[in-house]
PDB file of C-alpha atoms in Angstrom:
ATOM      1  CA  UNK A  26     119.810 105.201  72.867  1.00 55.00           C
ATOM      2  CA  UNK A  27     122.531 106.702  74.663  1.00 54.00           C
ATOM      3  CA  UNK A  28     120.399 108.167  77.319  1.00 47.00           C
ATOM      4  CA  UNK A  29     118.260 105.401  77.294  1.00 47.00           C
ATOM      5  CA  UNK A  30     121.095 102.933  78.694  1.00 48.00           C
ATOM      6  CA  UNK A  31     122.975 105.709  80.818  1.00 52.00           C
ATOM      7  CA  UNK A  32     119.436 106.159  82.718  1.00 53.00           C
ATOM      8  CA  UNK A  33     119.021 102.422  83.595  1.00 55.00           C
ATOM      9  CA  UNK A  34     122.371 101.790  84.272  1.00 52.00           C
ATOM     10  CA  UNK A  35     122.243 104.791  86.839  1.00 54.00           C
ATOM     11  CA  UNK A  36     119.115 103.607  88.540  1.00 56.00           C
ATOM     12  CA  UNK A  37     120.414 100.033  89.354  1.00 54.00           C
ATOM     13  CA  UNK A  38     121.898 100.812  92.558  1.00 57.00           C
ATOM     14  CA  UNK A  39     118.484 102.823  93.466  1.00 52.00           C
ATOM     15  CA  UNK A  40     116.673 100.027  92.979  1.00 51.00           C
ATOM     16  CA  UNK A  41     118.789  97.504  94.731  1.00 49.00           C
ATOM     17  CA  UNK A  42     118.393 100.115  97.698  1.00 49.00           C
ATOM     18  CA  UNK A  43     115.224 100.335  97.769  1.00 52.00           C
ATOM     19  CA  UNK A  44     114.738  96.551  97.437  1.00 58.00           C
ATOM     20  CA  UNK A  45     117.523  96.265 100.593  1.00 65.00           C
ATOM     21  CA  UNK A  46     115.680  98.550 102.364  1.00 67.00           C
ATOM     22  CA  UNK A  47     112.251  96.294 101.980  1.00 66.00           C
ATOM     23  CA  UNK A  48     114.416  93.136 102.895  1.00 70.00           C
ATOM     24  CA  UNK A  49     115.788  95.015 105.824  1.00 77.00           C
ATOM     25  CA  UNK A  50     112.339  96.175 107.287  1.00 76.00           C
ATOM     26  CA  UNK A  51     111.158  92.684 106.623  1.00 76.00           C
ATOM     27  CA  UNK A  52     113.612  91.489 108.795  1.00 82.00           C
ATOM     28  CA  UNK A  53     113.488  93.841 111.555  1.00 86.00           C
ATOM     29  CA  UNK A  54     109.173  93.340 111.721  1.00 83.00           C
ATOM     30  CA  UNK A  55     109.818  89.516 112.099  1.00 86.00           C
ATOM     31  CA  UNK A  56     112.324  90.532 115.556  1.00 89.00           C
ATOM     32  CA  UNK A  57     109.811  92.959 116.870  1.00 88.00           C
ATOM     33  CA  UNK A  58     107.501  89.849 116.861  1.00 87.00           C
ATOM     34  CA  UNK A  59     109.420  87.822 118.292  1.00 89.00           C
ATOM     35  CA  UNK A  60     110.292  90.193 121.248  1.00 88.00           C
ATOM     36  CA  UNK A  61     106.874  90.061 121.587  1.00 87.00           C
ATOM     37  CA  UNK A  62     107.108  86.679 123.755  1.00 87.00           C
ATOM     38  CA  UNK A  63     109.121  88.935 126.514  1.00 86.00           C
ATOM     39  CA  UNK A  64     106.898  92.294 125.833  1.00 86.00           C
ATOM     40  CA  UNK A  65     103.571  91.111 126.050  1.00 90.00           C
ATOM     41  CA  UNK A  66     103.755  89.553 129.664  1.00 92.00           C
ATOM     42  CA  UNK A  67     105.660  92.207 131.167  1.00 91.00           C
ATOM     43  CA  UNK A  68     102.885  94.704 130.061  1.00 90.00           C
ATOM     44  CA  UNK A  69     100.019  92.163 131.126  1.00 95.00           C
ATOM     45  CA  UNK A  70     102.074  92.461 134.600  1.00 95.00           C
ATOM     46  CA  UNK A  71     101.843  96.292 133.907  1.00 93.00           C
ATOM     47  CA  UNK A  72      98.449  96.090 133.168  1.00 96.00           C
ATOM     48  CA  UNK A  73      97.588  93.793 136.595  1.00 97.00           C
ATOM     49  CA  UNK A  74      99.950  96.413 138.748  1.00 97.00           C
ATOM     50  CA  UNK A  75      98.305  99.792 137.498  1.00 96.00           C
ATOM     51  CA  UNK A  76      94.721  98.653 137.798  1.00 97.00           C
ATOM     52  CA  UNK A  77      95.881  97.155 141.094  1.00 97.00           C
ATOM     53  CA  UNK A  78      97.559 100.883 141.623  1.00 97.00           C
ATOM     54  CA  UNK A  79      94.770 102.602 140.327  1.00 97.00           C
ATOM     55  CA  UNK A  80      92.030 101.357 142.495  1.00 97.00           C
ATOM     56  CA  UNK A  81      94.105 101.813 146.106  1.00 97.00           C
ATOM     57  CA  UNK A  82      94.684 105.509 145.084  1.00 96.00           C
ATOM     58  CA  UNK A  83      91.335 105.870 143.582  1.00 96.00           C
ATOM     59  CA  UNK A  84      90.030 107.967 146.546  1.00 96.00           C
ATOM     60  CA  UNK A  85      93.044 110.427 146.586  1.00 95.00           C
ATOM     61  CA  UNK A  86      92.038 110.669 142.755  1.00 95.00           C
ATOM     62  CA  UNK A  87      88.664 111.417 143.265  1.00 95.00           C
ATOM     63  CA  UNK A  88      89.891 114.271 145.509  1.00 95.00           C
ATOM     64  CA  UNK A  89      92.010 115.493 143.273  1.00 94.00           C
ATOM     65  CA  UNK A  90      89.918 115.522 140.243  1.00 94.00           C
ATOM     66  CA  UNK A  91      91.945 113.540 137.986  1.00 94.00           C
ATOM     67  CA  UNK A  92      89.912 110.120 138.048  1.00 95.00           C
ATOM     68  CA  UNK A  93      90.120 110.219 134.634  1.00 94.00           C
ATOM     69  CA  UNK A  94      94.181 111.116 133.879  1.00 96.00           C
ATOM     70  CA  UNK A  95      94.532 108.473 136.081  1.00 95.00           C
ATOM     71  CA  UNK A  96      93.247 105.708 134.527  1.00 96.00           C
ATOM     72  CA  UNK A  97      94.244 106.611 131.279  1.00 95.00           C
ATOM     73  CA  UNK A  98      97.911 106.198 132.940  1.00 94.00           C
ATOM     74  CA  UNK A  99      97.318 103.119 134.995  1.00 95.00           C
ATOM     75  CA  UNK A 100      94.439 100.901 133.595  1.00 96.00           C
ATOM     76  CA  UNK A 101      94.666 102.372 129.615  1.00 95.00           C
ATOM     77  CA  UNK A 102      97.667 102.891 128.677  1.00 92.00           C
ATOM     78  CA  UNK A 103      99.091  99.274 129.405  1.00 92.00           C
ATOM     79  CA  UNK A 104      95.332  97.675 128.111  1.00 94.00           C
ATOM     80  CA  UNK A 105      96.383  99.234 124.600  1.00 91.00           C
ATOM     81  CA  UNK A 106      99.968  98.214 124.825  1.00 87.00           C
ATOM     82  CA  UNK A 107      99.109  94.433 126.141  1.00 90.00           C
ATOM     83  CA  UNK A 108      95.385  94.137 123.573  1.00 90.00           C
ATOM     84  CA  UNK A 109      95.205  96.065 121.092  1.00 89.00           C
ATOM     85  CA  UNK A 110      98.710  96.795 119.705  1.00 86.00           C
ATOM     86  CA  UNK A 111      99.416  95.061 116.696  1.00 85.00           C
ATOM     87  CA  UNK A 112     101.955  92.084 116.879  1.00 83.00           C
ATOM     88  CA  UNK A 113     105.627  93.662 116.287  1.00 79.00           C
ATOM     89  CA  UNK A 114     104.619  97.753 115.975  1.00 78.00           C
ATOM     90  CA  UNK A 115     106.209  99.973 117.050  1.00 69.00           C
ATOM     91  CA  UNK A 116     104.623 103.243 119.093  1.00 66.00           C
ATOM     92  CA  UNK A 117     104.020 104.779 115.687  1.00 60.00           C
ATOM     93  CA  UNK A 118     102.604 102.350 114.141  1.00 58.00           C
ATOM     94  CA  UNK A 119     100.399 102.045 117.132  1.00 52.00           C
TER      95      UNK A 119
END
């Protein structure tokens, strides 16, 4: 009985950790979406400025041979950051 109640008493604080913790995240994911309002324009404008970027260099690309690295920069990168992101992630939970 002894060990029973020195057990539970000695995993109240983990819990109440873990269930801070949860609160905590909860709270930080409803931020990141709200910064979204600022984020998601500014990498639209991204977005409009590297494809704009991309196609006035695209011949010294094409020279180069690195079309492709190119547009993954310029045009691909900011598509995925501006459409397909998830509202609030983070670049790992990308």
């Amino acid at each position: 009985m002894t060990v029973l109640l020195t057990t539970t008493v000695l995993a109240m604080p983990a819990r109440a950790a873990v269930d801070d913790r949860a609160a905590n995240e909860k709270d930080l994911k409803a931020y990141r979406m709200a910064a979204e309002v600022v984020v998601r324009p500014v990498s639209f404008g991204l977005l409009v400025l590297g494809s704009a970027a991309f196609v006035l260099t695209l011949p010294f690309s094409a020279l180069g041979g690195n079309v492709g690295e190119a547009a993954d920069s310029l045009v691909v990168g900011p598509f995925d950051a501006t459409f397909r992101r998830c509202l609030g992630c983070t670049e790992r939970e990308f």
